[in-house]
Short mmCIF file of C-alpha atoms and ligand atoms in Angstrom, two decimals:
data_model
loop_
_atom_site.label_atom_id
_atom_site.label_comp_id
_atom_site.label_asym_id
_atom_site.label_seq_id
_atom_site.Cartn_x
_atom_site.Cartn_y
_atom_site.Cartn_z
CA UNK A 1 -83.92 -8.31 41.57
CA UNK A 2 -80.57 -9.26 40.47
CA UNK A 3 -77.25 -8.04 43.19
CA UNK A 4 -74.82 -6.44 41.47
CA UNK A 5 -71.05 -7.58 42.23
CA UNK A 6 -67.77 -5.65 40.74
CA UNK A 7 -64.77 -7.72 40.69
CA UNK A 8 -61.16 -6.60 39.75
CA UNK A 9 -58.57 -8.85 37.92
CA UNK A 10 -61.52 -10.93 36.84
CA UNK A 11 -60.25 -12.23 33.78
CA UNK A 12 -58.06 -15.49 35.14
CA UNK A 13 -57.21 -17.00 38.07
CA UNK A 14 -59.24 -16.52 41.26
CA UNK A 15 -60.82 -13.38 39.74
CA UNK A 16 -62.52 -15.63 36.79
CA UNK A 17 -63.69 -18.52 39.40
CA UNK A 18 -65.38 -15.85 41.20
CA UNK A 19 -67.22 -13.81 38.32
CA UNK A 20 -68.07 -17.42 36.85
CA UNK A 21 -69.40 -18.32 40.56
CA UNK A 22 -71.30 -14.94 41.30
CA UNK A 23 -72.95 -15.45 37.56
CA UNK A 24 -74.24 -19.01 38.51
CA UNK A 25 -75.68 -17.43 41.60
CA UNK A 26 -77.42 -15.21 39.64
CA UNK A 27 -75.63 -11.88 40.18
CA UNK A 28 -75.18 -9.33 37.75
CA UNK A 29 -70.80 -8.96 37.44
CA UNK A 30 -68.70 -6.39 36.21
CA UNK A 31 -65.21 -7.86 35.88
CA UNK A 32 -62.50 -4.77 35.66
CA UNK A 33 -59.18 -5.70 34.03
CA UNK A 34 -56.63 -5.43 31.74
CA UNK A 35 -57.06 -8.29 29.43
CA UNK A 36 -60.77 -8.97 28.06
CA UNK A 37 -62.83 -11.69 29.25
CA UNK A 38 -65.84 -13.18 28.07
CA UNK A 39 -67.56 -14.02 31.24
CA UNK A 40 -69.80 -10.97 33.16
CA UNK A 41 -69.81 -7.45 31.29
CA UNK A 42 -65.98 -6.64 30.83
CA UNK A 43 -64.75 -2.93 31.66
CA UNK A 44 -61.39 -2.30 30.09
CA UNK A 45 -59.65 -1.20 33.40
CA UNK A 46 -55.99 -0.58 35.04
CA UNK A 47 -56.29 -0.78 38.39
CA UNK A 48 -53.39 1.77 38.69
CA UNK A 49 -55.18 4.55 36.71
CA UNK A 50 -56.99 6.02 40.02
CA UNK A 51 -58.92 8.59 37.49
CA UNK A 52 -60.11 5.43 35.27
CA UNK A 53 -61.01 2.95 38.08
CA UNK A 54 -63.14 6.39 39.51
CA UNK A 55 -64.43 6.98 36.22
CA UNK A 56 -65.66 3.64 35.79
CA UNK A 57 -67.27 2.86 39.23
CA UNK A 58 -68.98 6.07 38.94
CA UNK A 59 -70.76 4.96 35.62
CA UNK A 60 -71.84 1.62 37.13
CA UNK A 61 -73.00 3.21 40.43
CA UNK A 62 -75.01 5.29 38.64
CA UNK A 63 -77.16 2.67 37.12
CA UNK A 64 -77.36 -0.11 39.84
CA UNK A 65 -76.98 -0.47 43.36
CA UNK A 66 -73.98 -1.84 44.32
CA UNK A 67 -74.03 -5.10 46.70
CA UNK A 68 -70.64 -6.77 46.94
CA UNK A 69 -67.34 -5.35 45.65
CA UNK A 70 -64.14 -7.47 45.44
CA UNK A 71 -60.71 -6.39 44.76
CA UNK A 72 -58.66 -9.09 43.48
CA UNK A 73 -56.45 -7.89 40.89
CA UNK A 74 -52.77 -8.32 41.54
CA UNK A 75 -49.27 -9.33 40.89
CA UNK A 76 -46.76 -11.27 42.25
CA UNK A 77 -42.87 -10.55 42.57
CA UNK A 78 -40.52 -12.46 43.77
CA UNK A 79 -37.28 -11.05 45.23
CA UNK A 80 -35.22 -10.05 48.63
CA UNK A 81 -35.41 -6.47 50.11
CA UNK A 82 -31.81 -5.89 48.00
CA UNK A 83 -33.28 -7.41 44.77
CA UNK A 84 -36.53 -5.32 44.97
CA UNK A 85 -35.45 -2.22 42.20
CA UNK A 86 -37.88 1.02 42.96
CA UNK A 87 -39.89 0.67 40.09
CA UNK A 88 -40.63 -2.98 41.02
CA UNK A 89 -41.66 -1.93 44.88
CA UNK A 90 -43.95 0.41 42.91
CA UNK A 91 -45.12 -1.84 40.84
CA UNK A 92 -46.32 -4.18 42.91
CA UNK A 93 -47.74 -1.35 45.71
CA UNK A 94 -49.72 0.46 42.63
CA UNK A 95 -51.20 -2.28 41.37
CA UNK A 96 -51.71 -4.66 44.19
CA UNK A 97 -52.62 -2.00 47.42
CA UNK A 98 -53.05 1.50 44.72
CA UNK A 99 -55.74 -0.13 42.61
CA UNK A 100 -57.70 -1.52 46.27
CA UNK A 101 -57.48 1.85 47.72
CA UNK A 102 -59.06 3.59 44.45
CA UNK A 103 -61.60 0.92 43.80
CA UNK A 104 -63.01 1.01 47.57
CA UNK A 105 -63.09 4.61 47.84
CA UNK A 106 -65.21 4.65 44.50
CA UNK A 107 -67.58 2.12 45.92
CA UNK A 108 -68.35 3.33 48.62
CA UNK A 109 -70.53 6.70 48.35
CA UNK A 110 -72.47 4.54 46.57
CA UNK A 111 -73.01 1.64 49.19
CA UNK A 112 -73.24 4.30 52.04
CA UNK A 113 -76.31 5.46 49.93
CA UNK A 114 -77.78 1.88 50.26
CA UNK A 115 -76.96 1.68 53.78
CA UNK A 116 -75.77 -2.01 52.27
CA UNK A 117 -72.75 -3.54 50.61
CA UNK A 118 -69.67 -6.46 50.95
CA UNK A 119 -65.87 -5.72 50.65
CA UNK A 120 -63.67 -8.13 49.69
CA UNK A 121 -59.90 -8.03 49.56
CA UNK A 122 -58.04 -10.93 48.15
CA UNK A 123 -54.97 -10.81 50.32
CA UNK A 124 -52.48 -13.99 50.91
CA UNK A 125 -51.48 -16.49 53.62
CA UNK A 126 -48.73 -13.89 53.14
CA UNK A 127 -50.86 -11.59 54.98
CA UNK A 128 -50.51 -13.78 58.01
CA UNK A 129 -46.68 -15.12 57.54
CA UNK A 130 -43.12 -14.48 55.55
CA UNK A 131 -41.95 -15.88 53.14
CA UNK A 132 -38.90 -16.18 51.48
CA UNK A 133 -38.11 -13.90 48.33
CA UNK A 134 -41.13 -12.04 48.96
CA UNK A 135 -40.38 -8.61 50.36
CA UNK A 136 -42.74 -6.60 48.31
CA UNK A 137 -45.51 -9.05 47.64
CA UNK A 138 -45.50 -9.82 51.22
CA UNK A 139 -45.93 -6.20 52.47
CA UNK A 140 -48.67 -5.45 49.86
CA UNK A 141 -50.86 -8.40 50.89
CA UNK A 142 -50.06 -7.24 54.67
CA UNK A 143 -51.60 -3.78 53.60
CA UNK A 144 -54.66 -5.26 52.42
CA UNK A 145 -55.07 -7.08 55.57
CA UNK A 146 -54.52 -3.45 57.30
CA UNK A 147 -57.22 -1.83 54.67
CA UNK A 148 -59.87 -4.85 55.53
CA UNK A 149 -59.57 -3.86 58.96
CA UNK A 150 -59.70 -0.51 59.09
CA UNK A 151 -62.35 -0.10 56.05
CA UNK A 152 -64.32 -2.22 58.48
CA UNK A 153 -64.17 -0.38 61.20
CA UNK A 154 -65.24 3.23 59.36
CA UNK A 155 -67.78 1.96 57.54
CA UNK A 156 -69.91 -0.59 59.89
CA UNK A 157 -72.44 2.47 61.04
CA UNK A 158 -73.12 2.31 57.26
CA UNK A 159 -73.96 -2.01 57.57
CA UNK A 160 -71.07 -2.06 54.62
CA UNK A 161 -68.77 -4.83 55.84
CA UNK A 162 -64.94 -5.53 54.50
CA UNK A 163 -63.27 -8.63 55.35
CA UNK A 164 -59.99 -10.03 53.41
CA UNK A 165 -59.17 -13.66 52.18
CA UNK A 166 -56.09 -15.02 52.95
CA UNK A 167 -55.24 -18.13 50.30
CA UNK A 168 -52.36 -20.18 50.47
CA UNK A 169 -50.85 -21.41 46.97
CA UNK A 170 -53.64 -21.77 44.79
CA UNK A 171 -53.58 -23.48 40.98
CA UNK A 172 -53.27 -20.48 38.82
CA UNK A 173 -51.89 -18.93 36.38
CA UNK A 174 -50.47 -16.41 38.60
CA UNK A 175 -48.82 -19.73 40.74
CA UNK A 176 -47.45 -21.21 37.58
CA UNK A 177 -45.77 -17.77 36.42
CA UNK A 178 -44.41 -18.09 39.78
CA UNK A 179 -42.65 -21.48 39.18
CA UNK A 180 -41.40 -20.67 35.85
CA UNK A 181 -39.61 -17.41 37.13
CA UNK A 182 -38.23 -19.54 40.05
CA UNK A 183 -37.31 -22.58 37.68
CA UNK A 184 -35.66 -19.77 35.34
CA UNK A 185 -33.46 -17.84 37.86
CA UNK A 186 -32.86 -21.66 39.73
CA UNK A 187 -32.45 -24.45 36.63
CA UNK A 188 -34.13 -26.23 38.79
CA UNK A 189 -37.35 -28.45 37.28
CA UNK A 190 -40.79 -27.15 37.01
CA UNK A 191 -42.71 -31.10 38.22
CA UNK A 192 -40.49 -31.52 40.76
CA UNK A 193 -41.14 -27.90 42.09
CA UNK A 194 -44.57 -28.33 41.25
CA UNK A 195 -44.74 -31.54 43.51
CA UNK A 196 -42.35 -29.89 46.28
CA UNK A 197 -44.85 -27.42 46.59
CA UNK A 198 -47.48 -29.70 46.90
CA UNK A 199 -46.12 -31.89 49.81
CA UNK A 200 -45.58 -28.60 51.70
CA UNK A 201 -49.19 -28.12 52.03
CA UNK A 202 -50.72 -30.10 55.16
CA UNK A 203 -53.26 -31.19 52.90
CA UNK A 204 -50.81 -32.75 50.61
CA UNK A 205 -52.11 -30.18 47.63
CA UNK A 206 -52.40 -26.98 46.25
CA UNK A 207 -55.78 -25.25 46.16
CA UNK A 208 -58.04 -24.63 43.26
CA UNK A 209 -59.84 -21.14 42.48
CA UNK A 210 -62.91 -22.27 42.67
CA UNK A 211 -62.40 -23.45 46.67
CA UNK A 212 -61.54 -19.68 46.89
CA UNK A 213 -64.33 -18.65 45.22
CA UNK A 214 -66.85 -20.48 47.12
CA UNK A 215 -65.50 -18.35 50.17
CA UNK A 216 -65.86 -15.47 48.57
CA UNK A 217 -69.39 -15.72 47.60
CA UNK A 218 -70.43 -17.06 51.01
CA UNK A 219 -68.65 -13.78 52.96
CA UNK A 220 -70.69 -11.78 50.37
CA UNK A 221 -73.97 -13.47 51.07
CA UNK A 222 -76.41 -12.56 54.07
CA UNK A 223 -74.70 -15.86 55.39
CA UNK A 224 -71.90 -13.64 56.46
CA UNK A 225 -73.79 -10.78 58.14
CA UNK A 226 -72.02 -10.93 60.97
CA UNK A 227 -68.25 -11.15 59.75
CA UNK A 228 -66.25 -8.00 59.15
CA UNK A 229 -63.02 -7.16 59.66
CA UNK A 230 -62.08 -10.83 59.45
CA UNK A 231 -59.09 -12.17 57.70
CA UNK A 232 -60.37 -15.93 56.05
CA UNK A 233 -57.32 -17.94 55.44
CA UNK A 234 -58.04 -20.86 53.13
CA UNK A 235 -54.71 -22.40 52.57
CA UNK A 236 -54.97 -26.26 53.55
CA UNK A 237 -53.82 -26.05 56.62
CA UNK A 238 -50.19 -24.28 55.85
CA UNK A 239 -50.26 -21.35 58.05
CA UNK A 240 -51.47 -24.24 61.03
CA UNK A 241 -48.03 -25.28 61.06
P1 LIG B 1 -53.80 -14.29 37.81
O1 LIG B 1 -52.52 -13.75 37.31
O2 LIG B 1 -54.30 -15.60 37.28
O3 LIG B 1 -54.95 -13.20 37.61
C1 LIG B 1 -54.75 -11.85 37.95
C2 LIG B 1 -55.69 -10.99 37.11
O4 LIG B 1 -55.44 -9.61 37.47
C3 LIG B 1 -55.43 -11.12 35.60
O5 LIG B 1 -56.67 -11.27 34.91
C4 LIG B 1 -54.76 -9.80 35.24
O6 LIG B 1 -55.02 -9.36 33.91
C5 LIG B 1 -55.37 -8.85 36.28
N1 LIG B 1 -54.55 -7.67 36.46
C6 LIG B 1 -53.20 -7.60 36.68
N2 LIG B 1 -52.80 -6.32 36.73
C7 LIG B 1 -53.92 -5.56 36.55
C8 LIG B 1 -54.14 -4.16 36.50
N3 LIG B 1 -53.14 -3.27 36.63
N4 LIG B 1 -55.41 -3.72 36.30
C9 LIG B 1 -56.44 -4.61 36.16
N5 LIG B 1 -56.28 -5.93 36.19
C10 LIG B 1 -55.03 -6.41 36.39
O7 LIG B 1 -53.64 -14.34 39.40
P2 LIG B 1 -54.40 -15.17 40.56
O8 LIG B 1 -53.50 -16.22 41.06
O9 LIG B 1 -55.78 -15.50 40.17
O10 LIG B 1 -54.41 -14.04 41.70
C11 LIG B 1 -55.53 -13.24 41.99
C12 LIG B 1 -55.32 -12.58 43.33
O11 LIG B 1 -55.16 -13.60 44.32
C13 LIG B 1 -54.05 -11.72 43.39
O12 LIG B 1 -54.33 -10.56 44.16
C14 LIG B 1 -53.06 -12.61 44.10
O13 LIG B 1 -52.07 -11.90 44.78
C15 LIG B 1 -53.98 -13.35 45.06
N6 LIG B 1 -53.43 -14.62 45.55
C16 LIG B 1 -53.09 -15.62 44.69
C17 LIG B 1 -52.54 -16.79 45.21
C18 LIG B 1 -52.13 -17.94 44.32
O14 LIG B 1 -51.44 -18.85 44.82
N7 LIG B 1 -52.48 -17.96 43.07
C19 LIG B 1 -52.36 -16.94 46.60
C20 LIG B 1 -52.74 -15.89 47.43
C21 LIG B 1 -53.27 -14.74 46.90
#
């Protein structure tokens, strides 16, 4: 019987590496987002609409069992503790540790059921370090370090594990919108940037989505039985340093 895996932000990015991955591997994936996608069964979804993201769970959970869950939607702001307005820090927190908290706590009557089920929180290497210009990006992906933990904890008399991924600077559209606002507000240019940020890695590259979606599929698996509460950096060596 096919598993059944729910993904968040699965339309680009990481998010589409990972419902493309879990598809070869013969899962059945809902991918919740904002903007459609052709790959898995798409469910119209804002992550910040707690109501919605309930509503929506609740209609899949009553039709399958659900085996893995992964919430990887999310933004990314740049900007100091000063430049951060309140409707940006709220931004960012609703979507990126709002739309976690709802999605999880929709999941998991129904993987409690099942006695069975994988949590997966796409966090950041910024889970693990500072950077500059990140105040509110960084503190999100901190939180869903925190939420990996203690969603662990609570729920392993239930065998329903939660573990968070912690990627470096990977390829994506998300990365590029990065540059662009950085090469906007600096004049500075978008290849050399591109191949500044490159050398910084110990690896002497950025990372791809698929690499992260290889993880993610193995810390779902039976493989992984045994990790929980585990924060998986895969970030080419930067936070090493
Ligand atoms: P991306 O921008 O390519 O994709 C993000 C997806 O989330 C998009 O499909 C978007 O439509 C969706 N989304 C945004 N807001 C939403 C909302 N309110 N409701 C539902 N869906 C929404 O980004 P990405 O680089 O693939 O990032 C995916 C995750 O990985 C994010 O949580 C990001 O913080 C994290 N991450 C990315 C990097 C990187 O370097 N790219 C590094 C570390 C962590």
């Amino acid at each position: 019987m096919k598993k059944t895996c729910i993904v968040t932000g699965g339309s680009s990015g990481i998010g589409l590496s990972i419902v493309k991955l879990f598809l070869e591997n013969q899962y059945r994936v809902f991918n919740l987002d904002l903007a459609p996608s052709e790959y898995g069964e798409f469910k119209a979804c804002d992550v910040t609409n707690k109501k919605q993201v309930g509503e929506i769970i609740k209609t899949i959970s009553d039709e399958y069992v659900i085996d893995v869950f992964i919430s990887n939607a999310g933004i990314h702001f740049s900007g100091t503790i000063e430049d951060t307005s309140e409707a940006e820090f709220d931004r960012v927190f609703n979507i990126n540790v709002k739309g976690a908290f709802s999605a999880i706590q929709a999941v998991l009557p129904n993987m409690k059921t099942n006695k069975n089920g994988a949590i997966i929180l796409m966090a950041s290497d910024q889970a693990l370090i500072a950077k500059h210009n990140s105040f509110a990006y960084n503190m999100s992906k901190t939180a869903l370090a925190s939420m990996a933990k203690t969603t662990a904890l609570d729920y392993a008399k239930f065998n329903i594990r939660a573990n968070a991924v912690c990627p470096g600077t990977i390829e994506t559209p998300l990365y590029h919108q990065a540059i662009d606002n950085y090469c906007q507000r600096s004049g500075a240019d978008k290849h050399n940037v591109h191949a500044e940020e490159a050398a910084l890695q110990p690896l002497g590259r950025l990372g791809q989505p698929e690499e992260v979606a290889e993880l993610v599929l193995f810390l779902a698996s039976d493989k992984a039985k045994f990790i929980t509460g585990s924060l998986q950096v895969i970030d080419g060596g930067y936070t090493a340093q």
